[in-house]
Amino acid sequence: MSVQSLTEAVWDVLSRVNDPEIHKPITELGMVEKVEVDDEGQASVKVLLTISGCPMRNTIEHDVHAALQGVEGITGLDLEFGVMSDQQRDELKTKLRGGVQERVIPFAQADNLTQVLLIASGKGGVGKSSVTVNLAQALAARGKKVGVLDADIYGHSIPPMLGIADADVTGIDDMILPVPVGDMKVISIGMLKQSRDQVIAWRGPILDRALQQFLADVYWGDLDFLLVDLPPGTGDVAMSLGSKLPNAEVIVVTTPQQAAAEVAERAGTMASMVDQKVVGVIENMAYLESTCPHCDQTHRIDLFGTGGGARVSEALTLRLGYDVPLLAEVPLDPAMSASGDAGVPLVQTHADNPAAAALAGLAERLASRKRGLAGRKLNLVVN
């Protein structure tokens, strides 16, 4: 094979090596600066990293070596790394934004097809974040491209639940790359802190700016779903996201007891105040399944009472004027919290667990919804 043919073959296999964070070919991103092959079949490749000290360098190095091993006639590889210039980074950011230089929130655009789901609750302690990570993982397992935004700025718990509490975030100047977790993309203020014990104490305007950055400055790519883990209650974050994500839909998480149900109704009402649709209610910790030591039969134990999810569903249906169904009743199971502590969602490790199955069933129904513009605000202006 001629030198030219070998060079073309190397370019071809490199076009199938994806950047592990951006998930696009390194050739398409302008990261391959040089490909040369000498008469002996020795290849010289230079790859430009987006930033100095890129945490994904080792992954890229491994993938490039693996790709060239399959090229017949290549006897060796001299792989060199460099760093993009400011101009090259600007060109990359413009390319990733679809040729648009100004930073806009892609999910707020009229033609964006991503289904944005805000996971809300009236109070803390109802397992909202556990629901978020398991629902996201279940959607990803069904072939959907999923992003997870931890908008609970003060109580961010998504990173440890996904095993990325110590993950480093890569920035390309003012663009942030979300942390990949399997087939998901994740961002949280917890990943940007100097230390895990650092306390976030921001007021309204700074909170609003942080949300703007997470939505506009993070390169999410083309997502089927973006799940946003909201802080509990009806505060600044919920109000801010009302204007930033006009087409978002809200899922309200509650537990069975009356006190939790009453405050959960407020979270749903808050969504309607900012013109977001409430698509349903999840009752978490709905019951406990226990095997009786006397009869060996499985019994349902209502530890926290019954009917909280149904009450929220009925109240919001009446208050909002459209059907707000009870989407799922997720049983209480110690395995759910244990999986969160281990950093691996329960739906990934124990798909047959009743709690995992309830959320997987909801994910199946959500995944079957078609991406489209029907019913969305198109922000059209009539002259």
Short mmCIF file of C-alpha atoms in Angstrom, two decimals:
data_model
loop_
_atom_site.label_atom_id
_atom_site.label_comp_id
_atom_site.label_asym_id
_atom_site.label_seq_id
_atom_site.Cartn_x
_atom_site.Cartn_y
_atom_site.Cartn_z
CA MET A 1 0.00 0.00 0.00
CA SER A 2 1.35 3.42 -0.93
CA VAL A 3 2.20 6.12 1.61
CA GLN A 4 -0.74 8.18 0.39
CA SER A 5 -3.14 5.27 0.79
CA LEU A 6 -1.84 4.56 4.29
CA THR A 7 -2.22 8.22 5.21
CA GLU A 8 -5.82 8.21 4.00
CA ALA A 9 -6.45 5.00 5.94
CA VAL A 10 -5.14 6.61 9.13
CA TRP A 11 -7.38 9.64 8.63
CA ASP A 12 -10.30 7.28 8.08
CA VAL A 13 -9.87 5.38 11.35
CA LEU A 14 -9.24 8.61 13.27
CA SER A 15 -12.59 9.87 11.99
CA ARG A 16 -14.15 7.10 14.09
CA VAL A 17 -12.36 8.14 17.31
CA ASN A 18 -14.70 10.29 19.37
CA ASP A 19 -13.74 12.87 21.94
CA PRO A 20 -14.96 11.19 25.17
CA GLU A 21 -16.63 14.36 26.46
CA ILE A 22 -18.04 15.95 23.30
CA HIS A 23 -18.89 12.60 21.66
CA LYS A 24 -17.94 13.77 18.20
CA PRO A 25 -15.02 12.59 15.97
CA ILE A 26 -11.71 14.26 16.81
CA THR A 27 -11.19 14.91 13.09
CA GLU A 28 -14.52 16.74 12.84
CA LEU A 29 -13.59 18.85 15.89
CA GLY A 30 -10.30 19.97 14.35
CA MET A 31 -8.28 18.13 17.00
CA VAL A 32 -6.07 16.24 14.53
CA GLU A 33 -3.40 18.66 13.34
CA LYS A 34 -1.06 16.26 11.54
CA VAL A 35 -1.06 12.79 10.03
CA GLU A 36 2.09 11.57 8.30
CA VAL A 37 3.26 8.09 7.28
CA ASP A 38 6.80 7.28 6.14
CA ASP A 39 7.98 4.62 3.71
CA GLU A 40 8.39 2.10 6.55
CA GLY A 41 4.76 2.46 7.66
CA GLN A 42 5.59 4.50 10.76
CA ALA A 43 2.70 6.91 11.46
CA SER A 44 3.12 10.30 13.10
CA VAL A 45 -0.07 11.85 14.48
CA LYS A 46 -0.50 15.09 16.37
CA VAL A 47 -3.68 15.60 18.39
CA LEU A 48 -4.62 19.00 19.80
CA LEU A 49 -6.28 18.93 23.21
CA THR A 50 -8.89 21.57 23.96
CA ILE A 51 -7.03 22.69 27.09
CA SER A 52 -3.70 22.04 28.75
CA GLY A 53 -4.02 19.25 31.29
CA CYS A 54 -7.16 17.83 29.66
CA PRO A 55 -8.44 15.04 31.98
CA MET A 56 -9.41 12.91 28.97
CA ARG A 57 -5.93 12.81 27.41
CA ASN A 58 -5.27 9.22 28.47
CA THR A 59 -8.58 8.06 27.03
CA ILE A 60 -7.90 9.76 23.70
CA GLU A 61 -4.38 8.31 23.62
CA HIS A 62 -5.72 4.81 24.23
CA ASP A 63 -8.45 5.15 21.59
CA VAL A 64 -6.05 6.48 18.94
CA HIS A 65 -3.58 3.64 19.54
CA ALA A 66 -6.42 1.10 19.41
CA ALA A 67 -7.76 2.57 16.17
CA LEU A 68 -4.42 2.45 14.34
CA GLN A 69 -3.78 -1.14 15.36
CA GLY A 70 -6.43 -2.13 12.86
CA VAL A 71 -4.73 -0.40 9.93
CA GLU A 72 -2.86 -2.93 7.82
CA GLY A 73 0.56 -1.63 6.83
CA ILE A 74 1.06 0.65 9.84
CA THR A 75 4.14 -0.58 11.68
CA GLY A 76 4.20 1.93 14.54
CA LEU A 77 2.74 5.13 15.91
CA ASP A 78 4.42 8.30 17.14
CA LEU A 79 1.56 10.14 18.90
CA GLU A 80 2.15 13.76 19.88
CA PHE A 81 -0.17 16.02 21.86
CA GLY A 82 -0.53 19.76 21.62
CA VAL A 83 -3.04 22.36 22.81
CA MET A 84 -5.48 24.35 20.68
CA SER A 85 -4.82 28.05 20.15
CA ASP A 86 -7.38 30.62 21.23
CA GLN A 87 -8.56 30.94 17.65
CA GLN A 88 -8.96 27.18 17.27
CA ARG A 89 -10.95 27.02 20.52
CA ASP A 90 -13.21 29.84 19.31
CA GLU A 91 -13.78 27.98 16.05
CA LEU A 92 -14.58 24.79 17.97
CA LYS A 93 -17.08 26.55 20.25
CA THR A 94 -18.79 28.16 17.27
CA LYS A 95 -18.99 24.77 15.55
CA LEU A 96 -20.46 23.11 18.64
CA ARG A 97 -23.05 25.85 18.90
CA GLY A 98 -24.15 25.21 15.35
CA GLY A 99 -22.40 28.25 13.92
CA VAL A 100 -23.97 30.63 16.45
CA GLN A 101 -21.42 32.62 18.42
CA GLU A 102 -23.64 34.19 21.06
CA ARG A 103 -24.51 32.03 24.04
CA VAL A 104 -28.18 31.14 24.09
CA ILE A 105 -30.10 28.47 25.96
CA PRO A 106 -30.67 25.80 23.29
CA PHE A 107 -33.60 24.25 25.19
CA ALA A 108 -35.49 27.57 25.07
CA GLN A 109 -35.35 27.81 21.28
CA ALA A 110 -38.55 27.25 19.33
CA ASP A 111 -37.10 24.46 17.19
CA ASN A 112 -35.41 22.53 20.01
CA LEU A 113 -36.82 19.01 20.39
CA THR A 114 -35.29 18.05 23.74
CA GLN A 115 -37.88 17.02 26.31
CA VAL A 116 -36.98 18.95 29.46
CA LEU A 117 -38.33 17.39 32.67
CA LEU A 118 -38.06 19.33 35.93
CA ILE A 119 -38.14 16.95 38.90
CA ALA A 120 -39.73 18.95 41.72
CA SER A 121 -40.90 18.44 45.28
CA GLY A 122 -42.54 20.55 47.92
CA LYS A 123 -40.10 19.52 50.64
CA GLY A 124 -36.80 17.77 51.07
CA GLY A 125 -36.36 14.16 52.08
CA VAL A 126 -38.82 12.64 49.62
CA GLY A 127 -36.14 11.02 47.44
CA LYS A 128 -36.38 13.45 44.53
CA SER A 129 -32.71 13.11 43.55
CA SER A 130 -32.86 9.31 43.73
CA VAL A 131 -35.85 9.41 41.41
CA THR A 132 -33.95 11.74 39.06
CA VAL A 133 -30.81 9.62 38.66
CA ASN A 134 -32.72 6.34 38.32
CA LEU A 135 -35.18 7.77 35.82
CA ALA A 136 -32.30 9.27 33.82
CA GLN A 137 -30.40 5.96 33.81
CA ALA A 138 -33.52 4.07 32.78
CA LEU A 139 -34.08 6.45 29.85
CA ALA A 140 -30.44 6.10 28.79
CA ALA A 141 -30.77 2.31 28.94
CA ARG A 142 -33.56 2.64 26.38
CA GLY A 143 -31.24 4.29 23.90
CA LYS A 144 -32.13 7.89 24.71
CA LYS A 145 -29.54 10.68 24.86
CA VAL A 146 -29.94 12.04 28.38
CA GLY A 147 -28.56 15.03 30.23
CA VAL A 148 -28.85 15.57 33.98
CA LEU A 149 -28.63 19.07 35.45
CA ASP A 150 -28.31 19.26 39.23
CA ALA A 151 -30.08 22.56 39.88
CA ASP A 152 -30.26 21.96 43.64
CA ILE A 153 -27.44 24.44 44.18
CA TYR A 154 -27.39 24.29 47.98
CA GLY A 155 -28.14 20.57 48.37
CA HIS A 156 -26.46 19.11 45.28
CA SER A 157 -26.40 15.33 45.64
CA ILE A 158 -26.42 14.07 42.05
CA PRO A 159 -22.62 13.63 41.62
CA PRO A 160 -22.11 11.13 44.47
CA MET A 161 -25.25 9.23 43.44
CA LEU A 162 -23.65 8.69 40.03
CA GLY A 163 -20.15 7.97 41.35
CA ILE A 164 -18.62 11.21 40.04
CA ALA A 165 -18.29 13.26 43.23
CA ASP A 166 -14.60 13.86 42.51
CA ALA A 167 -14.90 14.26 38.74
CA ASP A 168 -13.12 17.16 37.06
CA VAL A 169 -15.01 19.41 34.68
CA THR A 170 -13.31 20.48 31.47
CA GLY A 171 -13.74 24.05 30.28
CA ILE A 172 -12.95 25.44 26.85
CA ASP A 173 -12.60 29.10 27.77
CA ASP A 174 -16.20 30.01 28.67
CA MET A 175 -17.71 26.73 27.47
CA ILE A 176 -18.16 23.88 29.96
CA LEU A 177 -18.19 20.21 29.00
CA PRO A 178 -20.54 18.05 31.09
CA VAL A 179 -19.11 14.97 32.77
CA PRO A 180 -19.97 11.77 30.87
CA VAL A 181 -21.50 8.96 32.92
CA GLY A 182 -22.05 6.05 30.58
CA ASP A 183 -24.46 7.37 27.97
CA MET A 184 -25.49 10.35 30.11
CA LYS A 185 -24.07 13.87 30.46
CA VAL A 186 -24.09 15.43 33.91
CA ILE A 187 -23.35 18.85 35.40
CA SER A 188 -23.59 20.08 38.99
CA ILE A 189 -22.18 22.92 41.03
CA GLY A 190 -20.64 20.17 43.14
CA MET A 191 -18.20 19.47 40.30
CA LEU A 192 -17.04 23.08 40.21
CA LYS A 193 -16.25 23.54 43.90
CA GLN A 194 -12.66 23.65 45.12
CA SER A 195 -13.44 20.99 47.72
CA ARG A 196 -16.39 18.74 48.52
CA ASP A 197 -16.94 20.41 51.90
CA GLN A 198 -17.18 23.92 50.42
CA VAL A 199 -20.51 25.57 51.23
CA ILE A 200 -22.48 27.38 48.52
CA ALA A 201 -24.19 30.48 49.95
CA TRP A 202 -25.53 32.44 47.01
CA ARG A 203 -28.49 34.77 46.74
CA GLY A 204 -31.00 35.23 43.92
CA PRO A 205 -28.99 37.08 41.24
CA ILE A 206 -25.97 34.78 41.54
CA LEU A 207 -28.21 31.72 41.52
CA ASP A 208 -29.83 32.99 38.35
CA ARG A 209 -26.45 33.51 36.70
CA ALA A 210 -25.32 30.01 37.68
CA LEU A 211 -28.42 28.48 36.10
CA GLN A 212 -27.86 30.54 32.95
CA GLN A 213 -24.31 29.17 32.69
CA PHE A 214 -25.43 25.58 33.23
CA LEU A 215 -28.01 25.90 30.47
CA ALA A 216 -26.19 28.12 27.95
CA ASP A 217 -22.46 27.63 28.57
CA VAL A 218 -22.52 23.85 28.97
CA TYR A 219 -22.19 21.93 25.71
CA TRP A 220 -25.08 19.47 25.98
CA GLY A 221 -25.24 18.44 22.35
CA ASP A 222 -28.43 16.99 20.91
CA LEU A 223 -30.38 15.45 23.78
CA ASP A 224 -33.62 13.50 23.80
CA PHE A 225 -34.17 14.32 27.48
CA LEU A 226 -32.78 16.83 29.96
CA LEU A 227 -33.69 15.98 33.55
CA VAL A 228 -33.33 18.88 35.99
CA ASP A 229 -33.17 18.07 39.69
CA LEU A 230 -34.79 21.10 41.34
CA PRO A 231 -34.27 22.18 44.92
CA PRO A 232 -37.30 21.48 47.12
CA GLY A 233 -39.92 24.17 47.50
CA THR A 234 -40.92 27.17 45.43
CA GLY A 235 -37.93 29.50 45.65
CA ASP A 236 -35.62 31.42 43.34
CA VAL A 237 -34.49 28.47 41.22
CA ALA A 238 -38.02 27.36 40.33
CA MET A 239 -38.97 30.91 39.38
CA SER A 240 -35.80 31.48 37.35
CA LEU A 241 -36.21 28.28 35.37
CA GLY A 242 -39.75 29.30 34.52
CA SER A 243 -38.42 32.03 32.25
CA LYS A 244 -35.35 30.17 31.04
CA LEU A 245 -37.13 26.93 30.09
CA PRO A 246 -40.60 27.92 28.88
CA ASN A 247 -41.30 24.52 27.33
CA ALA A 248 -40.19 22.44 30.31
CA GLU A 249 -42.55 19.96 31.92
CA VAL A 250 -42.71 19.24 35.63
CA ILE A 251 -42.90 15.94 37.50
CA VAL A 252 -43.82 16.35 41.17
CA VAL A 253 -42.37 13.86 43.69
CA THR A 254 -44.14 13.28 46.98
CA THR A 255 -44.46 10.66 49.71
CA PRO A 256 -47.71 9.18 51.06
CA GLN A 257 -48.19 11.27 54.20
CA GLN A 258 -50.57 14.21 54.22
CA ALA A 259 -47.96 16.81 55.18
CA ALA A 260 -45.75 15.92 52.22
CA ALA A 261 -48.72 15.85 49.84
CA GLU A 262 -49.85 19.35 50.81
CA VAL A 263 -46.48 20.95 50.10
CA ALA A 264 -46.08 18.91 46.91
CA GLU A 265 -49.26 20.55 45.62
CA ARG A 266 -47.55 23.93 46.02
CA ALA A 267 -44.65 22.79 43.85
CA GLY A 268 -47.10 21.85 41.12
CA THR A 269 -48.98 25.11 41.49
CA MET A 270 -45.68 27.00 41.20
CA ALA A 271 -45.11 25.36 37.82
CA SER A 272 -48.43 26.63 36.53
CA MET A 273 -47.59 30.15 37.71
CA VAL A 274 -44.62 30.20 35.32
CA ASP A 275 -46.65 28.55 32.52
CA GLN A 276 -45.00 25.14 32.73
CA LYS A 277 -47.07 21.99 32.40
CA VAL A 278 -47.21 19.41 35.20
CA VAL A 279 -47.15 16.03 33.48
CA GLY A 280 -47.69 13.93 36.57
CA VAL A 281 -46.90 12.86 40.11
CA ILE A 282 -44.58 10.19 41.49
CA GLU A 283 -45.30 8.79 44.93
CA ASN A 284 -41.96 7.71 46.36
CA MET A 285 -41.57 5.45 49.41
CA ALA A 286 -45.18 4.48 48.75
CA TYR A 287 -45.06 1.27 50.77
CA LEU A 288 -42.72 -1.42 52.08
CA GLU A 289 -42.88 -5.01 50.91
CA SER A 290 -41.97 -7.37 53.73
CA THR A 291 -41.91 -11.15 53.96
CA CYS A 292 -43.76 -12.42 57.02
CA PRO A 293 -41.62 -14.80 59.15
CA HIS A 294 -44.76 -16.78 60.09
CA CYS A 295 -46.51 -17.36 56.76
CA ASP A 296 -43.65 -16.64 54.33
CA GLN A 297 -46.02 -14.41 52.37
CA THR A 298 -45.11 -10.92 51.13
CA HIS A 299 -47.21 -8.17 52.68
CA ARG A 300 -47.52 -4.49 51.88
CA ILE A 301 -46.81 -2.24 54.86
CA ASP A 302 -47.87 1.40 54.63
CA LEU A 303 -45.14 2.92 56.78
CA PHE A 304 -45.97 6.53 55.93
CA GLY A 305 -49.70 6.27 55.36
CA THR A 306 -51.42 5.95 52.01
CA GLY A 307 -52.79 7.99 49.17
CA GLY A 308 -50.45 10.99 49.14
CA GLY A 309 -49.65 10.68 45.45
CA ALA A 310 -53.30 10.23 44.50
CA ARG A 311 -54.28 13.28 46.58
CA VAL A 312 -51.66 15.45 44.86
CA SER A 313 -52.77 14.14 41.47
CA GLU A 314 -56.43 14.91 42.17
CA ALA A 315 -55.73 18.32 43.70
CA LEU A 316 -53.52 19.46 40.81
CA THR A 317 -55.94 18.13 38.21
CA LEU A 318 -58.71 20.21 39.78
CA ARG A 319 -56.53 23.27 40.33
CA LEU A 320 -54.78 23.34 36.95
CA GLY A 321 -57.74 22.34 34.82
CA TYR A 322 -56.12 19.38 33.04
CA ASP A 323 -55.26 15.79 33.88
CA VAL A 324 -52.24 15.40 36.17
CA PRO A 325 -51.92 11.62 36.54
CA LEU A 326 -50.21 9.55 39.20
CA LEU A 327 -47.31 8.26 37.11
CA ALA A 328 -45.76 5.74 39.48
CA GLU A 329 -45.82 4.39 43.02
CA VAL A 330 -42.25 3.58 43.99
CA PRO A 331 -41.94 1.29 47.01
CA LEU A 332 -39.55 1.98 49.87
CA ASP A 333 -36.47 -0.19 49.60
CA PRO A 334 -33.13 0.12 51.45
CA ALA A 335 -31.45 -0.93 48.22
CA MET A 336 -32.39 2.42 46.68
CA SER A 337 -30.44 4.45 49.22
CA ALA A 338 -27.61 1.90 49.24
CA SER A 339 -27.23 2.20 45.48
CA GLY A 340 -27.09 5.98 45.81
CA ASP A 341 -24.32 5.68 48.38
CA ALA A 342 -22.48 3.29 46.07
CA GLY A 343 -22.75 5.71 43.15
CA VAL A 344 -24.63 3.34 40.83
CA PRO A 345 -28.38 3.77 40.15
CA LEU A 346 -30.56 0.88 41.29
CA VAL A 347 -32.12 0.46 37.83
CA GLN A 348 -28.65 -0.33 36.51
CA THR A 349 -27.69 -2.98 39.06
CA HIS A 350 -31.04 -4.55 40.07
CA ALA A 351 -33.51 -3.99 37.26
CA ASP A 352 -35.95 -6.55 38.75
CA ASN A 353 -36.15 -4.71 42.08
CA PRO A 354 -39.74 -3.42 42.57
CA ALA A 355 -38.58 0.18 43.09
CA ALA A 356 -36.34 0.01 40.03
CA ALA A 357 -39.10 -1.64 38.00
CA ALA A 358 -41.56 1.15 38.85
CA LEU A 359 -39.19 3.83 37.57
CA ALA A 360 -38.15 1.73 34.58
CA GLY A 361 -41.81 1.39 33.64
CA LEU A 362 -42.22 5.17 33.76
CA ALA A 363 -39.06 5.59 31.68
CA GLU A 364 -40.51 3.21 29.09
CA ARG A 365 -43.64 5.34 28.78
CA LEU A 366 -41.65 8.56 28.57
CA ALA A 367 -39.26 7.08 26.02
CA SER A 368 -42.16 6.19 23.76
CA ARG A 369 -43.21 9.84 23.46
CA LYS A 370 -42.26 11.31 20.11
CA ARG A 371 -39.97 14.31 19.79
CA GLY A 372 -41.87 17.10 18.12
CA LEU A 373 -43.09 20.68 18.28
CA ALA A 374 -46.77 19.88 18.90
CA GLY A 375 -48.07 21.81 21.88
CA ARG A 376 -44.86 23.80 22.34
CA LYS A 377 -44.54 27.56 22.55
CA LEU A 378 -43.01 28.71 19.27
CA ASN A 379 -42.51 32.36 20.30
CA LEU A 380 -43.92 33.55 16.99
CA VAL A 381 -44.39 37.26 16.46
CA VAL A 382 -47.35 38.39 14.34
CA ASN A 383 -46.97 41.80 12.71
#
